[in-house]
mmCIF file of C-alpha atoms in Angstrom:
data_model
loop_
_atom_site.group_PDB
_atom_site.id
_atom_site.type_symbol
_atom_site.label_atom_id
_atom_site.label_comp_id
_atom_site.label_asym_id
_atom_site.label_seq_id
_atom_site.Cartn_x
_atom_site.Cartn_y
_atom_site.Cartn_z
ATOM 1 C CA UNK A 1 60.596 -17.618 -22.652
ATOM 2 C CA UNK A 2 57.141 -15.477 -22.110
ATOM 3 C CA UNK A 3 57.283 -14.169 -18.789
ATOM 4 C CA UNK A 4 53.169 -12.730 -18.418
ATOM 5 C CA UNK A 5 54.229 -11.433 -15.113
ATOM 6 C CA UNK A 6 57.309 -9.201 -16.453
ATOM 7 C CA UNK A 7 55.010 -8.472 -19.557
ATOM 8 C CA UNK A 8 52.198 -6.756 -16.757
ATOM 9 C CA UNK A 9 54.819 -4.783 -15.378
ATOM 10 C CA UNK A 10 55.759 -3.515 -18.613
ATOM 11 C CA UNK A 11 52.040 -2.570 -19.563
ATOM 12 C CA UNK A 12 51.847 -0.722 -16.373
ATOM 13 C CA UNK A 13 54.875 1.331 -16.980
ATOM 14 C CA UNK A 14 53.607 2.014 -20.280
ATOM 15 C CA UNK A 15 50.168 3.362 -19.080
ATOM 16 C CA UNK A 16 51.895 5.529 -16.373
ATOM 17 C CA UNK A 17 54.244 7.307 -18.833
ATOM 18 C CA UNK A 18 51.513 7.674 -21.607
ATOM 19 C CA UNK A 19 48.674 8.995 -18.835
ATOM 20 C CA UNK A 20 51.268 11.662 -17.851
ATOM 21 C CA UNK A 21 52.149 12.454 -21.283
ATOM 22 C CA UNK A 22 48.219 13.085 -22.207
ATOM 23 C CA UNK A 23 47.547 14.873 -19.165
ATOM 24 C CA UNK A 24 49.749 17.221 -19.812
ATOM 25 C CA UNK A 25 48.556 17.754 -23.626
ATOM 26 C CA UNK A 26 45.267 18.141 -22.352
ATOM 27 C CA UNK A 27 46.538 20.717 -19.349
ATOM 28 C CA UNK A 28 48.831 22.863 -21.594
ATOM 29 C CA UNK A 29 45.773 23.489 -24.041
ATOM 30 C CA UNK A 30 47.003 21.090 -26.884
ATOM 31 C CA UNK A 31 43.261 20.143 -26.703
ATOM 32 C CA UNK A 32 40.150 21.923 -26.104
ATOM 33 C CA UNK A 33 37.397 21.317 -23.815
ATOM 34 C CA UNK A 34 35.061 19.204 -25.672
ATOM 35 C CA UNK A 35 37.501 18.021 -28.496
ATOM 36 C CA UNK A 36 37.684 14.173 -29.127
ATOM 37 C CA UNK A 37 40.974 12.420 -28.270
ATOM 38 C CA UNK A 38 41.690 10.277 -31.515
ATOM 39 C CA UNK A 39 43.101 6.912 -29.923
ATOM 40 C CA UNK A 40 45.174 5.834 -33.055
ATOM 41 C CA UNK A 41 46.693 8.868 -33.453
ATOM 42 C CA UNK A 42 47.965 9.154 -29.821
ATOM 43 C CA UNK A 43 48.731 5.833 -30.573
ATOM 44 C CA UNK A 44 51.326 6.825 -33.549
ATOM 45 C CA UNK A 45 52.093 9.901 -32.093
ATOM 46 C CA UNK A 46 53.928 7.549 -29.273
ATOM 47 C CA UNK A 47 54.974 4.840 -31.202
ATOM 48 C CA UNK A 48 52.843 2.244 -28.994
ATOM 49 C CA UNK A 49 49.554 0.333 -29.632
ATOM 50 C CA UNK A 50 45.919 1.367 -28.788
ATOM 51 C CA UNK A 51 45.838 -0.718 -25.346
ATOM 52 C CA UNK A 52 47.983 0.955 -23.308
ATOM 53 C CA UNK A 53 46.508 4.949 -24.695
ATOM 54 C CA UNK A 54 43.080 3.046 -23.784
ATOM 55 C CA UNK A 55 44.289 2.163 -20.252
ATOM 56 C CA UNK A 56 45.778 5.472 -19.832
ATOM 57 C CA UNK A 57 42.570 7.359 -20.637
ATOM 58 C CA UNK A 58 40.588 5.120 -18.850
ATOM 59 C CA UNK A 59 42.595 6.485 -15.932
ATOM 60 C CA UNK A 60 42.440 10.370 -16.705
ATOM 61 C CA UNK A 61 38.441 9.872 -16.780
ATOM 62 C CA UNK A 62 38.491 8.792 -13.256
ATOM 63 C CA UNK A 63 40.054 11.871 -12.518
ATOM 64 C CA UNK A 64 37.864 13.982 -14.227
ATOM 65 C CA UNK A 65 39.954 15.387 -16.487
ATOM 66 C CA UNK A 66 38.720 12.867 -19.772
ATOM 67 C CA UNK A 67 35.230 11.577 -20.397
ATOM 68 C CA UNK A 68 34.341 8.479 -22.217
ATOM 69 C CA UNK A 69 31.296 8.235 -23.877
ATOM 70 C CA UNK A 70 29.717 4.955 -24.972
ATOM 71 C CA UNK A 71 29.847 4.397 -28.899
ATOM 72 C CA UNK A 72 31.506 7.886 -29.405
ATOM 73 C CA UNK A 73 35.143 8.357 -27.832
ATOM 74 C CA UNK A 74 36.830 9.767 -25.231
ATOM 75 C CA UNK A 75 36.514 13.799 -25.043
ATOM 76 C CA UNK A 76 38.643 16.477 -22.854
ATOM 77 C CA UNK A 77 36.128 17.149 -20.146
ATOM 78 C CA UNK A 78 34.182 20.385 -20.023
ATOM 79 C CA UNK A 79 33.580 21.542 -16.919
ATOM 80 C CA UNK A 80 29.919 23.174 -16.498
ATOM 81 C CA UNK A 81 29.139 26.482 -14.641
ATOM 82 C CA UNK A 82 27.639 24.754 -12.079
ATOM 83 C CA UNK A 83 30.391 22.529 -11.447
ATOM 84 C CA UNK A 84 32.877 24.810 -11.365
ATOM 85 C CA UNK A 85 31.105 26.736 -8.362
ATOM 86 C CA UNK A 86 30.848 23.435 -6.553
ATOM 87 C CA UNK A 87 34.466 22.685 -7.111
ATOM 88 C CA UNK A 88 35.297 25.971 -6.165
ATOM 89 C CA UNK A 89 33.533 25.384 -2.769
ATOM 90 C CA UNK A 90 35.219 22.336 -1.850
ATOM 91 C CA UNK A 91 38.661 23.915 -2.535
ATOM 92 C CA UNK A 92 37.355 26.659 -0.339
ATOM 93 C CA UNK A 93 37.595 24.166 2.392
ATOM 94 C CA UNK A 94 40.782 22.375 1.366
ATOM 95 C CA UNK A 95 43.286 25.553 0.961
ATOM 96 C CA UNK A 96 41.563 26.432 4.024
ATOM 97 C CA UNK A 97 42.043 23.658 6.112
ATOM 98 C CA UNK A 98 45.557 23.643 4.304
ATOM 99 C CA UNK A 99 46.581 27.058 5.573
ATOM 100 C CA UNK A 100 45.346 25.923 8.790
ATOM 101 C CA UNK A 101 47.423 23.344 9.390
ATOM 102 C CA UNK A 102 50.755 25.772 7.368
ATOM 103 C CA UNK A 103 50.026 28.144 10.565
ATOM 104 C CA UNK A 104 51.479 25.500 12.906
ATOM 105 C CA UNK A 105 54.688 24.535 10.563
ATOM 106 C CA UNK A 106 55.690 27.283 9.056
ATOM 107 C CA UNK A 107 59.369 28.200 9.785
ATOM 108 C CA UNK A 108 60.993 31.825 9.139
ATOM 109 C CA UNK A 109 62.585 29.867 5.333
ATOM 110 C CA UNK A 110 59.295 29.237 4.474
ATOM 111 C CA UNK A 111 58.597 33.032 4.869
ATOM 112 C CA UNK A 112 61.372 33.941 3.154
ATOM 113 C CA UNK A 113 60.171 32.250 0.358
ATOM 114 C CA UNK A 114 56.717 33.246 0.175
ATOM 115 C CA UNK A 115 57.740 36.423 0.509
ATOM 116 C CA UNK A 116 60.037 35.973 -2.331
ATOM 117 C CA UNK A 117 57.262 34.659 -4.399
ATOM 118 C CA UNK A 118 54.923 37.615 -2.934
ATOM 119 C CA UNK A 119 56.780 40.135 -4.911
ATOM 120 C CA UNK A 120 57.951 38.362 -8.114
ATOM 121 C CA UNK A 121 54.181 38.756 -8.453
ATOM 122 C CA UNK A 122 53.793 42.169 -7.814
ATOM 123 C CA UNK A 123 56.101 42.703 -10.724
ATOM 124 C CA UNK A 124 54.482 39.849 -12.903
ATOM 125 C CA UNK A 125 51.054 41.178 -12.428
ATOM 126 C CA UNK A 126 52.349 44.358 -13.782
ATOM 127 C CA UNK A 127 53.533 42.783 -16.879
ATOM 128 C CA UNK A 128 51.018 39.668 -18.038
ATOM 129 C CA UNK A 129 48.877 36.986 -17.184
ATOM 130 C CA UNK A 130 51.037 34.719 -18.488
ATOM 131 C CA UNK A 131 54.159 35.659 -16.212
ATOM 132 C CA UNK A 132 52.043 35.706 -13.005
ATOM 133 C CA UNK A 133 50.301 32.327 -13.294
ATOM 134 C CA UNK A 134 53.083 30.486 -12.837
ATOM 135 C CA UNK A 135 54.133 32.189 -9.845
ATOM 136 C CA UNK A 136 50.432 31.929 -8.801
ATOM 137 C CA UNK A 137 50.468 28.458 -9.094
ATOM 138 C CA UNK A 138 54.058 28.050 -6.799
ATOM 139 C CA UNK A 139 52.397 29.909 -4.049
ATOM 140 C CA UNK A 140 49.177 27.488 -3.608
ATOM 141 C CA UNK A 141 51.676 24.584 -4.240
ATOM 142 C CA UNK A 142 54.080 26.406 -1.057
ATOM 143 C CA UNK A 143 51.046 26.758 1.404
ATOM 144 C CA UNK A 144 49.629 23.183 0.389
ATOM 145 C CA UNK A 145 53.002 21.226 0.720
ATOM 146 C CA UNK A 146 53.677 23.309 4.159
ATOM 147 C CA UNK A 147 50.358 21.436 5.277
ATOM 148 C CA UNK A 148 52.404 18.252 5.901
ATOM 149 C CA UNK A 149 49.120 16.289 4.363
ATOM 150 C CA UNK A 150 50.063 14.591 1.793
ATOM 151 C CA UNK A 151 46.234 12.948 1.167
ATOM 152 C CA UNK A 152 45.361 16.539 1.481
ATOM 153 C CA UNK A 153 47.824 17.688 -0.771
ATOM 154 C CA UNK A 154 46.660 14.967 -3.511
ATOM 155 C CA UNK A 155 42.956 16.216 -3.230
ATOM 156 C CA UNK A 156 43.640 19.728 -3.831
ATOM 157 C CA UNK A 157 45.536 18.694 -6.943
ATOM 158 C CA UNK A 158 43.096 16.951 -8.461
ATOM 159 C CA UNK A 159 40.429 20.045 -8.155
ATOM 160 C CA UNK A 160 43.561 22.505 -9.957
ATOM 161 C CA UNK A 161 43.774 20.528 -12.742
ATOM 162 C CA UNK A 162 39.782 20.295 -13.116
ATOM 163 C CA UNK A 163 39.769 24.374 -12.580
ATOM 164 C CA UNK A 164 42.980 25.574 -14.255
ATOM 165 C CA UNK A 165 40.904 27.647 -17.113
ATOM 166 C CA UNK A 166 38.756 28.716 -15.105
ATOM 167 C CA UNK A 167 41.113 29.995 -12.542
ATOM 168 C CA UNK A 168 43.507 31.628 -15.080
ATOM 169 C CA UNK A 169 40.647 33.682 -16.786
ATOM 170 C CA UNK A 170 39.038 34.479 -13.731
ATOM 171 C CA UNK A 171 42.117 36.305 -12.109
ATOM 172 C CA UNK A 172 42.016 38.795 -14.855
ATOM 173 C CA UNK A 173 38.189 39.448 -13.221
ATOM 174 C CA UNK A 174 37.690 42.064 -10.005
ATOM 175 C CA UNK A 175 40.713 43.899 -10.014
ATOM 176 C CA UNK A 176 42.659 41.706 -11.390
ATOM 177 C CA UNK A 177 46.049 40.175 -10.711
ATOM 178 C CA UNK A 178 46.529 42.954 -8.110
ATOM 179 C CA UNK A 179 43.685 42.250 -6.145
ATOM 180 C CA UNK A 180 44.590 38.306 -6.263
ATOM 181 C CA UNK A 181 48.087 38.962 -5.042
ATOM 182 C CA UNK A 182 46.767 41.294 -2.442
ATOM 183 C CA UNK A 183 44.978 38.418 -1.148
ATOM 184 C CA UNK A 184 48.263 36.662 -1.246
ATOM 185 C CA UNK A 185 49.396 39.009 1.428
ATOM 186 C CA UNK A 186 46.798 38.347 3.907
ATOM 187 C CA UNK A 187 47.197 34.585 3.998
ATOM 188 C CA UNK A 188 50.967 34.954 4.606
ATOM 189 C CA UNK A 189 49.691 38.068 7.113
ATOM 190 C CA UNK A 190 47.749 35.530 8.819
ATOM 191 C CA UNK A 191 50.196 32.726 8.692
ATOM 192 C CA UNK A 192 52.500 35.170 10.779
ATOM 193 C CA UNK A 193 50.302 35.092 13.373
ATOM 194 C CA UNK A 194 50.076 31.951 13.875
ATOM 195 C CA UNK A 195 46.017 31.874 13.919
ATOM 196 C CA UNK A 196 45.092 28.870 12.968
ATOM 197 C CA UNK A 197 41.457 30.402 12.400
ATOM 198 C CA UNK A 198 42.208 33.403 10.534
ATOM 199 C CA UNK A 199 45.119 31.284 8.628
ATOM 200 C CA UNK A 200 41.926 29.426 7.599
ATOM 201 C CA UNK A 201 39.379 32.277 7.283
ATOM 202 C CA UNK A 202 41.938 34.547 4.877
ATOM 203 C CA UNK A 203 42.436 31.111 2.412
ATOM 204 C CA UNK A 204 38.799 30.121 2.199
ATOM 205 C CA UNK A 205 37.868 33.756 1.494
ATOM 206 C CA UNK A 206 40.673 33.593 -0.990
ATOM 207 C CA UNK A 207 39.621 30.703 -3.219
ATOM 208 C CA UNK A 208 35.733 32.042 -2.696
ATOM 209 C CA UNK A 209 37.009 35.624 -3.992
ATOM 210 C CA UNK A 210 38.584 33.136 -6.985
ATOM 211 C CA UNK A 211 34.548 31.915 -7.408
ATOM 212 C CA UNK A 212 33.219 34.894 -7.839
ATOM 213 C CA UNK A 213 35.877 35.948 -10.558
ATOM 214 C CA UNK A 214 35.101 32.987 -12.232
ATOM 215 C CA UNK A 215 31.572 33.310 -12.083
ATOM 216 C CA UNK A 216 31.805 37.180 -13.415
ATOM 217 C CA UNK A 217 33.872 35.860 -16.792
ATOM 218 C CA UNK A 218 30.794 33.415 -17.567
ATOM 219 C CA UNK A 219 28.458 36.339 -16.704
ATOM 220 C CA UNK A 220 30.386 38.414 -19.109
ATOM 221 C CA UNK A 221 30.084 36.089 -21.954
ATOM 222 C CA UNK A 222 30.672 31.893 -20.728
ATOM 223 C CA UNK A 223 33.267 29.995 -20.343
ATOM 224 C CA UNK A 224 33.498 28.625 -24.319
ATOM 225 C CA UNK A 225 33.756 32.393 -25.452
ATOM 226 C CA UNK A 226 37.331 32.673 -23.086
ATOM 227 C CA UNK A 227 38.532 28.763 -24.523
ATOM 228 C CA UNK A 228 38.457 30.518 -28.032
ATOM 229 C CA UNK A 229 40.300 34.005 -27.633
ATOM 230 C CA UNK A 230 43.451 32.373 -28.536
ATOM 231 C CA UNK A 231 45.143 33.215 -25.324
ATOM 232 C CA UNK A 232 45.055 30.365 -23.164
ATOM 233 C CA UNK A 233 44.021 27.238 -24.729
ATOM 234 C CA UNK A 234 43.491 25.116 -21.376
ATOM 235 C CA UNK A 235 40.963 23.139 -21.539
ATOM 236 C CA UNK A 236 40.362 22.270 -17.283
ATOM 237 C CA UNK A 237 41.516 23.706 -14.474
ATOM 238 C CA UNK A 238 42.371 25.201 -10.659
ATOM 239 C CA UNK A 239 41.160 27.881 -8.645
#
């Protein structure tokens, strides 16, 4: 017997696996900014029907990492210069008032363990890009989940995945991986002192630092110049 409400459920699980799945096509650099997302092909690709890869679309475009476009498709976002500075800003303020917040939880593990991560990057950054990311990545994760905000911690996640290319490129700007980790240092400097204000002051200046690398690789030749060298095919990102 047809049960509509079990058949829902089963929809819904569908569209949750298969959003997850696409996201992280899109976020490893299995598409390009601007390329078209060919429904029936996702479709075989996962052995289900067009409905649920719809659905699941529908939902990555509210999250701005998809964009549907009437009578055309649905495209991996790209993310304009002036976008990208205005994300930038408002994860300024986020990591800040994240590292805020850390200053009052942090516990001598949690030192340990940024310090840990402090110099597995000092080696990395001495080797490649693709070696220090990573680690780059566990460190924002560290200070945001030692926030204790979870809606918080959901927010900033959303503006890394939007920024991830631009982030990544832009760390090779200024100095650097060096320079980035060395502004590693003085958030965990000022998380030792337990100042909430220059906890906050040392992240925003961070992620604004992170802007201004950004905006040097589109002065040196735009965004779509880096999303074709080959290197890192990521088509949106953090900062």
């Amino acid at each position: 017997m047809a049960n509509p409400e079990l058949d829902i459920l089963r929809f819904q699980s569908i569209t949750s696996v298969l959003r997850t799945e696409i996201e992280h096509l899109v976020l490893s650099g299995s598409f390009r900014s601007g390329d078209r997302l060919n429904e029936n092909a996702l479709a075989a690709r996962f052995n289900v029907s067009r409905g649920p890869i719809r659905e699941a679309c529908r939902a990555l475009a509210e999250t701005g990492l998809l964009e549907l476009i009437p009578n055309r498709g649905v495209f991996v976002r790209t993310v304009t210069r002036d976008e990208a500075g205005q994300l930038y800003d408002l994860r300024a303020g986020l990591f800040g008032l994240a590292a805020r917040l850390a200053s009052m939880r942090v516990s001598d593990d949690d030192f340990a363990a940024l310090d840990d991560l402090l110099e597995r990057m000092e080696v990395a950054a001495g080797q490649s890009i693709d070696r220090y990311y990573p680690l780059n990545l566990q460190f924002h994760q560290k200070i945001l989940a030692l926030s204790g905000n979870d809606r918080l911690i959901d927010e900033c996640k959303g503006l890394i995945k939007e920024l991830h290319l631009f982030r990544a490129r832009g760390l090779l700007q200024g100095g650097g991986l060096a320079v980035s980790n060395a502004e590693h240092r003085t958030i965990v400097d000022a998380l030792r002192t337990r100042n909430e204000v220059a906890s906050f002051e040392a992240a925003y200046r961070h992620v604004q630092n992170a802007k201004a690398r950004m905006l040097a690789v589109d002065e040196a030749g735009g965004f779509a110049a880096l999303q074709d060298d080959g290197h890192s095919r990521i088509a949106v990102g953090s900062s």
